[in-house]
Coordinates of C-alpha atoms in Angstrom, one line a residue:
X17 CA 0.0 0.0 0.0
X18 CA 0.8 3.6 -0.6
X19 CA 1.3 5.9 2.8
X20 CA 1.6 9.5 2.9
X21 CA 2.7 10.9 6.1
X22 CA 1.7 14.7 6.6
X23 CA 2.2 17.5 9.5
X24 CA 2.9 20.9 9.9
X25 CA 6.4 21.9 9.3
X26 CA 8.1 21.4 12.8
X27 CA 10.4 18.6 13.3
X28 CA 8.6 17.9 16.6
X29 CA 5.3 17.3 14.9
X30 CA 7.5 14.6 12.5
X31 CA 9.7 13.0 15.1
X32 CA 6.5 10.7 16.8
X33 CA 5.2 9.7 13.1
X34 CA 8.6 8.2 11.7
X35 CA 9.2 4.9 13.8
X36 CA 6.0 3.6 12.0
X37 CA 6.7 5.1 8.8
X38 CA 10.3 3.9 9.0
X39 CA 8.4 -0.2 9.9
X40 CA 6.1 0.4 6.8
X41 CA 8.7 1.2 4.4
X42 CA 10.9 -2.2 5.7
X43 CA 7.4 -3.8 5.5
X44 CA 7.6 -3.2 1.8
X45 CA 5.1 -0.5 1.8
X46 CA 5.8 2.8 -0.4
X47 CA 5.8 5.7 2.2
X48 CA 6.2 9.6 1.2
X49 CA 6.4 12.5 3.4
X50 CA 4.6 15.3 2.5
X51 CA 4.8 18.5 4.7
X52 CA 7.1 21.9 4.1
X53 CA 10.0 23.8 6.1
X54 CA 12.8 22.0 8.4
X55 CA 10.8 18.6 8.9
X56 CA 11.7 18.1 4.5
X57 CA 15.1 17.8 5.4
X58 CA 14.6 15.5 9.0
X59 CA 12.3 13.3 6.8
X60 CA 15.4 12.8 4.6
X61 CA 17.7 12.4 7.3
X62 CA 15.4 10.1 8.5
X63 CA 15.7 7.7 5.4
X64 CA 11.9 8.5 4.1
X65 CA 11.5 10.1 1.1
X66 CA 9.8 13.6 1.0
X67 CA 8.0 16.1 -1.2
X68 CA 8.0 19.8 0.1
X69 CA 4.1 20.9 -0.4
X70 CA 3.7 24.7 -0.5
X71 CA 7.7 25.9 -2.0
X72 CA 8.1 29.4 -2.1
X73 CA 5.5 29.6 1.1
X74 CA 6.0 30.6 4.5
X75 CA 3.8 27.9 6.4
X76 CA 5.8 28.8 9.3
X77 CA 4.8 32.3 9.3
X78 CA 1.7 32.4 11.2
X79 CA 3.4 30.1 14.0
X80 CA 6.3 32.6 14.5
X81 CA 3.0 35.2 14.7
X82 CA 1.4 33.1 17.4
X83 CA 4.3 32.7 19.6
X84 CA 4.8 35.8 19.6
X85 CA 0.9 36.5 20.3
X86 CA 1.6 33.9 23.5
X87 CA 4.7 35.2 24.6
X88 CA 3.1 38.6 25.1
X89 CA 0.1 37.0 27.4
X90 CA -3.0 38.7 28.6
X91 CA -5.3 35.9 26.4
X92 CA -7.8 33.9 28.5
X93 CA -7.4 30.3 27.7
X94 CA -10.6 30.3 25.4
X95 CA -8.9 33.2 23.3
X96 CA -5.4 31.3 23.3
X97 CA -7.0 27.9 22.2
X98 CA -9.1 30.1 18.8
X99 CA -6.0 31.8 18.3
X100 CA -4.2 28.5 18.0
X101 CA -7.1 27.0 16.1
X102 CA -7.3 30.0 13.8
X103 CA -3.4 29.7 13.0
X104 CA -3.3 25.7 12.0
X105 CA -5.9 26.3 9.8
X106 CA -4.4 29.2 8.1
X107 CA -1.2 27.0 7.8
X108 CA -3.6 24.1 6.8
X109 CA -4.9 26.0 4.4
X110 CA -1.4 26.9 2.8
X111 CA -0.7 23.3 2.0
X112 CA -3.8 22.1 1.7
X113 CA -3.7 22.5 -2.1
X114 CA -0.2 21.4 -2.2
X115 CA -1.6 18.2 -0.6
X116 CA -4.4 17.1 -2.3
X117 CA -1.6 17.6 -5.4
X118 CA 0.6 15.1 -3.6
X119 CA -2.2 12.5 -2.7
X120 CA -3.5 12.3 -6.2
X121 CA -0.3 12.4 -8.6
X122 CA 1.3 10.0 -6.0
X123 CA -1.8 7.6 -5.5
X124 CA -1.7 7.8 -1.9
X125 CA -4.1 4.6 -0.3
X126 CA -4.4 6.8 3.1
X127 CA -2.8 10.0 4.6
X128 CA -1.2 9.8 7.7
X129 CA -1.5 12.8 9.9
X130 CA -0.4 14.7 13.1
X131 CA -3.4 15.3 15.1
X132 CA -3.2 19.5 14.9
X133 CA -2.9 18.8 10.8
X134 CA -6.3 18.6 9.4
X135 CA -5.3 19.3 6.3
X136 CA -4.2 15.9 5.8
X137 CA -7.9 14.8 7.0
X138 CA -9.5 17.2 4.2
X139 CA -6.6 16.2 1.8
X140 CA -7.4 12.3 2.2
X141 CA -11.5 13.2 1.3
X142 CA -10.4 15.4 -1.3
X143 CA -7.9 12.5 -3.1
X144 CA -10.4 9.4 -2.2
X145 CA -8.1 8.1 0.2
X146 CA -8.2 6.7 3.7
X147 CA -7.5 8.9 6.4
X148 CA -5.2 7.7 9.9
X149 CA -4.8 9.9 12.5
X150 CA -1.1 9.4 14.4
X151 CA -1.5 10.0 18.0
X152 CA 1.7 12.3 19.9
X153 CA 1.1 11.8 22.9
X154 CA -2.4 11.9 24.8
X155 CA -5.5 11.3 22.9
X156 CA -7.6 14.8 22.5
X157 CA -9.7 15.4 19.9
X158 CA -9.0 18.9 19.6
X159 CA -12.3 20.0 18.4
X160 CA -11.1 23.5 18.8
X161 CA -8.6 23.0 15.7
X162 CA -10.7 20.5 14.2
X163 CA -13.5 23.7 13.6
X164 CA -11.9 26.0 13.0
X165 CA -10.4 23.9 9.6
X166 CA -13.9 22.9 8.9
X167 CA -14.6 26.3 6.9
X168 CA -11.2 26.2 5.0
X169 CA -12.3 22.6 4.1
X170 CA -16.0 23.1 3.2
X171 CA -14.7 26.0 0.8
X172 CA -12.5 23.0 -1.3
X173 CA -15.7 20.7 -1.5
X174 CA -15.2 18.5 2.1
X175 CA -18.4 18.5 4.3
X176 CA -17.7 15.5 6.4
X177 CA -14.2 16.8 7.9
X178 CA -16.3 16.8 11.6
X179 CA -17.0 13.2 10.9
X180 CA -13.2 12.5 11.5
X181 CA -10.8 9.6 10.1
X182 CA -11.0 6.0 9.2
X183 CA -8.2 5.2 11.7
X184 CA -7.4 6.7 15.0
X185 CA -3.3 5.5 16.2
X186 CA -2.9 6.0 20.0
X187 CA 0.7 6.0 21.8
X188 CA -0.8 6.9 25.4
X189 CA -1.5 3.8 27.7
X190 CA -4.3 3.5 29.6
X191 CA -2.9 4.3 33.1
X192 CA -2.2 7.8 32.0
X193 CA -5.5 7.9 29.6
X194 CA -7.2 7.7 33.1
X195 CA -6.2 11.0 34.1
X196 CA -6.3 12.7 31.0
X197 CA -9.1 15.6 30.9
X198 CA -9.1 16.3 27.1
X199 CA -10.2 11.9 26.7
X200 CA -12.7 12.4 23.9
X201 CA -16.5 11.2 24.6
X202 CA -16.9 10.2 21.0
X203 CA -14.5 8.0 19.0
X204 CA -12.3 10.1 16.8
X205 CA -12.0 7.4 14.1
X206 CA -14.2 4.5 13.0
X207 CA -11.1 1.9 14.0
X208 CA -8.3 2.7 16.9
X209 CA -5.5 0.6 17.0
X210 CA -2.7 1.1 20.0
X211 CA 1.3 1.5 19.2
X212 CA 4.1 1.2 21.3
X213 CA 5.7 4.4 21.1
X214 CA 9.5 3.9 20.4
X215 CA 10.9 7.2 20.6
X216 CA 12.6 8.8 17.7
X217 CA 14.6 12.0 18.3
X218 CA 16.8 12.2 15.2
X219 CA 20.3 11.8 15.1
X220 CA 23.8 12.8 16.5
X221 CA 27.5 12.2 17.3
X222 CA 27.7 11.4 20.6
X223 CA 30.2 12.2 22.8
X224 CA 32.5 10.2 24.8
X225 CA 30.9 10.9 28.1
X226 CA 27.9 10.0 27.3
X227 CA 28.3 6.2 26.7
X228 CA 28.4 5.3 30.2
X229 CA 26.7 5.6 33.5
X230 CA 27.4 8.8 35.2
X231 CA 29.2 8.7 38.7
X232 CA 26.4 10.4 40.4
X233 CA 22.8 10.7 39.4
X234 CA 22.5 12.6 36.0
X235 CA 19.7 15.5 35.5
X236 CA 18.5 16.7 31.9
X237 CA 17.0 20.4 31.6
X238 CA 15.7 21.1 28.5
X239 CA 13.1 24.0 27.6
X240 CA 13.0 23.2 23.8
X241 CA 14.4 25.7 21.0
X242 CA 11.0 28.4 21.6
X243 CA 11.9 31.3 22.7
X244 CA 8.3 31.3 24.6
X245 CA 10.2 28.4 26.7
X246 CA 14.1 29.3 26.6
X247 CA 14.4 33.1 26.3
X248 CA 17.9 33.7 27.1
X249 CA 18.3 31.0 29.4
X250 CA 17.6 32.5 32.6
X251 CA 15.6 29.7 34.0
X252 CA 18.4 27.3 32.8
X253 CA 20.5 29.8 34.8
X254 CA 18.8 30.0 38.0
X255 CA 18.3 25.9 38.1
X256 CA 22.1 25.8 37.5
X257 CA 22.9 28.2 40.6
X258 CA 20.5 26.4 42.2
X259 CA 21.9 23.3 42.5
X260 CA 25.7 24.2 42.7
X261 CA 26.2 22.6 45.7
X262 CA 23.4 19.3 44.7
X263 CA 25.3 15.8 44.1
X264 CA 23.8 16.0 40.5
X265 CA 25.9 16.1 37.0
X266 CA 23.4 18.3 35.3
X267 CA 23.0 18.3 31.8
X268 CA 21.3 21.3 29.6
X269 CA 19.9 20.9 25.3
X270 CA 20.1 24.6 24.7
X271 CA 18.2 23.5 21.4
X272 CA 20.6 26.2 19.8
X273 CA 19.6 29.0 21.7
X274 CA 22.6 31.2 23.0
X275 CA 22.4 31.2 27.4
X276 CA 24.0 34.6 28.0
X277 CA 22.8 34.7 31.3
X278 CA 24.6 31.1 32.1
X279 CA 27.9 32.3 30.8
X280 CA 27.7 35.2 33.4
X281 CA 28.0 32.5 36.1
X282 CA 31.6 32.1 38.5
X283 CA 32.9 28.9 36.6
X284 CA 32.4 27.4 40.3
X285 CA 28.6 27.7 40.3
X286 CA 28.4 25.8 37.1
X287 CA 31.1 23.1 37.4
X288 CA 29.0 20.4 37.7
X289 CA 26.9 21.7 34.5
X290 CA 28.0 20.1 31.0
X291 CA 25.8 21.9 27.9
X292 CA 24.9 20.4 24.7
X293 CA 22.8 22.1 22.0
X294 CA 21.2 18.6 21.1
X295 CA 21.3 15.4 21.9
X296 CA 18.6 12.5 20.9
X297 CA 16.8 12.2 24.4
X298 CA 16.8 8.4 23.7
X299 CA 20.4 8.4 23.7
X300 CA 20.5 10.0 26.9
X301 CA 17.9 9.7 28.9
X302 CA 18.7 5.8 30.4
X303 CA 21.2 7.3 31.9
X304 CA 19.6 9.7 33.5
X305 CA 17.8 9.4 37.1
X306 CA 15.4 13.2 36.1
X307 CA 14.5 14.9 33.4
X308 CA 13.0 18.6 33.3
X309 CA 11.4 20.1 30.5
X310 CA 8.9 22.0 28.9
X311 CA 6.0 19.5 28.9
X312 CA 5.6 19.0 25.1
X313 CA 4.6 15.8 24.0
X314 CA 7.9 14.5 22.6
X315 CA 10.1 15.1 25.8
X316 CA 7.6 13.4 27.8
X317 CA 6.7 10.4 26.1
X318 CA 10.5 10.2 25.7
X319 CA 11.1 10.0 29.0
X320 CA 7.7 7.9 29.6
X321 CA 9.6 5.1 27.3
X322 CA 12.6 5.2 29.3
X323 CA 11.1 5.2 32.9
X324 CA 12.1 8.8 33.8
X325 CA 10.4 10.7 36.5
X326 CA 10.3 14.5 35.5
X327 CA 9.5 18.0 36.2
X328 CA 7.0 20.2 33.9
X329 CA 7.4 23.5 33.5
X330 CA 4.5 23.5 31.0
X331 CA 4.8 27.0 28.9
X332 CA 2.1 26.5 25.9
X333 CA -0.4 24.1 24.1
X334 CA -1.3 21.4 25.9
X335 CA 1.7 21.2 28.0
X336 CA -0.5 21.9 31.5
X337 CA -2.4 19.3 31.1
X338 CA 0.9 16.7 29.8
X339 CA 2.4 17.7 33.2
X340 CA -0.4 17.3 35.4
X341 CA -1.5 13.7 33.7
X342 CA 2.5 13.3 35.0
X343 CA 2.2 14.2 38.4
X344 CA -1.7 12.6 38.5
X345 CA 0.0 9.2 37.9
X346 CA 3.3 9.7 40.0
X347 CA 5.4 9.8 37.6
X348 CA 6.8 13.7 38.0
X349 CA 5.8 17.0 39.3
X350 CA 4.5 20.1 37.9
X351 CA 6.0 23.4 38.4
X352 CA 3.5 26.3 37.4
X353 CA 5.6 28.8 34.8
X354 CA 4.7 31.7 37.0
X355 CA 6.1 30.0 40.1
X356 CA 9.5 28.8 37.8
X357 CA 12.8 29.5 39.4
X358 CA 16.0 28.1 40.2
X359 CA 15.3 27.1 44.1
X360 CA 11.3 25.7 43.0
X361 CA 12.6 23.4 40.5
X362 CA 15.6 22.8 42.7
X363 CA 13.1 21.3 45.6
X364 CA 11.1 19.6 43.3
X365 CA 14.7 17.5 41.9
X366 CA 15.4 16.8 45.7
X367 CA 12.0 15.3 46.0
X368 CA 12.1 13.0 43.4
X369 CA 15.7 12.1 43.8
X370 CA 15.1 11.4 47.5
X371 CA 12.1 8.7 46.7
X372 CA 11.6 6.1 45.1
X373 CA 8.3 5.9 44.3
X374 CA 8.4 8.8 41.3
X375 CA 11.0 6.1 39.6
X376 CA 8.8 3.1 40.3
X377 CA 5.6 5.1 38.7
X378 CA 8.2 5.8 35.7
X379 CA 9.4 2.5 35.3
X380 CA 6.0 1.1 35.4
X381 CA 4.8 3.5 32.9
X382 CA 7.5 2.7 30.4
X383 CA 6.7 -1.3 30.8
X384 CA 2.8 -0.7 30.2
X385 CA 4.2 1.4 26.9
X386 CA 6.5 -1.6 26.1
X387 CA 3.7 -3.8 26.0
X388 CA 1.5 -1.9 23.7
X389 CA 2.1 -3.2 19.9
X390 CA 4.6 -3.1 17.7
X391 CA 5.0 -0.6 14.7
X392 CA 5.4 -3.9 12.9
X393 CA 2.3 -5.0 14.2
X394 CA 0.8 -2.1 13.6
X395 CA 1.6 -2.0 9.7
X396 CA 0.0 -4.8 9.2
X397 CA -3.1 -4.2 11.3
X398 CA -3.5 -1.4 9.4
X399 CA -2.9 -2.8 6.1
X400 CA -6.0 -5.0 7.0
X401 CA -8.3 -2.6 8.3
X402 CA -7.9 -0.3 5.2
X403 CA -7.8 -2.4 2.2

């Protein structure tokens, strides 16, 4: 069969889709990424062949407009959640055309999308093919999104968009499904099949020090590469002061932005720091006994699959409610943005490296995901329900 895999143009939206689209294409299946901006090129890195949908066309554009719109504040969460429905439509609606292109020329038997891409939806009714929704983390049928790319659909021809896909996949086990708010009432697909999710975080040269265990417990910060999250790295700063004199080796991802405020540090305050712009969190995080982070999907069902207890700091999106699911099932803490400095997050890391029941929640976490099926399995489940 013939998969197209679509999202919007982050690598973060691409990352969660590629383990199964990497098991379909060894499966003998014909797979084909179709999106725009840097996740082109990680879809190549990746070994999957890929079709930029919109050249010449900023699809970024109105994300860069809406981070900025968040970073300001002021919105009420019911403003924030149509401002960020309003601006995945509008970059829907950019590629939309592009897509429906792509489908038809190529022959696609289904589109696989990214939950926030509903343009793949309309762009799988448009070319007559079968539409799979790829869970990223918990299951939400962001309804919000969903209507407001309704219009921009009905205005190609699609009236059923509300109707939803054929195939729903879902990478969140149960014992955090319990505690999830957003759990839809209604199915979002006809069919839902559960995958194991193996984490994929690109690729990099590692360095020597991180092939073996560390000599005392090993703590990850990472805030992303948003400026809404990182700034200039004054959080980053303060956790590092914070925990000068902590038996920890802590680790920062800068995600490439520059931490002026770090390098203002006494060299003493930060000896037991080591910073990185990027590493693949599946490469590190076993070795690790924490992890903090912003709360987006892909850091936490990273750490999720490797049994990590962690700290939200959740910034925007959905990242409140990723971190609170977290701490619901014992498996990390919350830390409220507003109430985010260095001696907060640094209590919060002394309570869960002083227990043990934060790792025990992790660990059984990351065996309930382990158990889930395989993308393997999942290929050819799939390959039955839509032919």
């Amino acid at each position: 069969m013939r998969f197209l895999y679509t999202m919007l143009p982050g690598i973060s939206h691409l990352f969660p889709l590629v383990p199964l689209a990497q098991a379909m294409q060894a499966e003998g299946h014909e797979v084909l990424v179709a999106t725009n901006g840097p996740a082109v090129k990680a879809a190549i890195n990746a070994g999957l062949p890929a079709f930029e949908v919109a050249p010449g066309q900023d699809v970024d554009e109105p994300g860069l407009r809406l981070g900025e719109r968040l970073a300001k504040g002021g919105l009420t969460d019911e403003e924030a959640f149509a401002a960020v429905g309003a601006t995945f439509a509008e970059m829907g609606g950019i590629m939309l055309d592009g897509l429906v292109d792509a489908a038809t020329r190529w022959r696609a038997d289904a589109v696989v999308y990214m939950p926030i891409c509903f343009a793949g939806l309309a762009a799988a009714r448009l070319a007559g093919a079968k539409a799979v929704v790829h869970g990223i983390g918990h299951r939400n049928p962001l309804l919000w999104a969903l209507s407001a790319m309704d219009p921009v659909a009905r205005a190609r021809g699609v009236d059923d968009l509300l109707d939803g896909a054929d195939v729903e996949i879902n990478i969140s086990p149960s014992s955090l499904e319990k505690f999830n708010p957003d759990l839809p009432e209604k199915p979002i697909a006809t069919a839902m099949v559960d995958l194991r999710h193996a984490p994929y975080n690109g690729g990099a040269e590692l360095p020597p020090w991180a092939l073996g265990e560390p000599d005392r417990p090993r703590v990850i910060a990472t805030l992303g590469s948003s400026g809404v999250t990182v700034g200039g790295g004054e959080l980053l700063t303060e956790v590092v002061a914070a925990t000068a004199d902590m038996d920890v080796e802590l680790l920062l991802t800068s995600g490439g932005a520059t931490l002026t405020a770090l390098e203002a540090l006494p060299e003493a305050s930060r000896a037991h720091v080591r910073v990185v712009e990027w590493l693949p969190l599946r490469s590190i995080l076993p070795s690790c006994s924490a992890i903090v982070h912003h709360a987006g999907s892909g850091s936490m069902f990273s750490a999720y699959a490797a049994g990590v207890p962690q700290i939200g700091i959740p910034h925007i999106g959905n990242a409140s409610v990723n971190a609170e699911i977290a701490a619901k099932r014992g498996a990390g803490l919350v830390v409220p943005p507003a109430e985010a400095t260095g001696e907060v997050v640094r209590e919060a890391l002394g309570e869960i490296l002083g227990g043990a029941s934060y790792r025990i929640a992790a660990q059984e976490v990351a065996t309930e995901m382990a158990g889930m099926p395989r993308s393997s399995e999942v290929s050819a489940r799939l390959t039955e329900l839509l032919r």
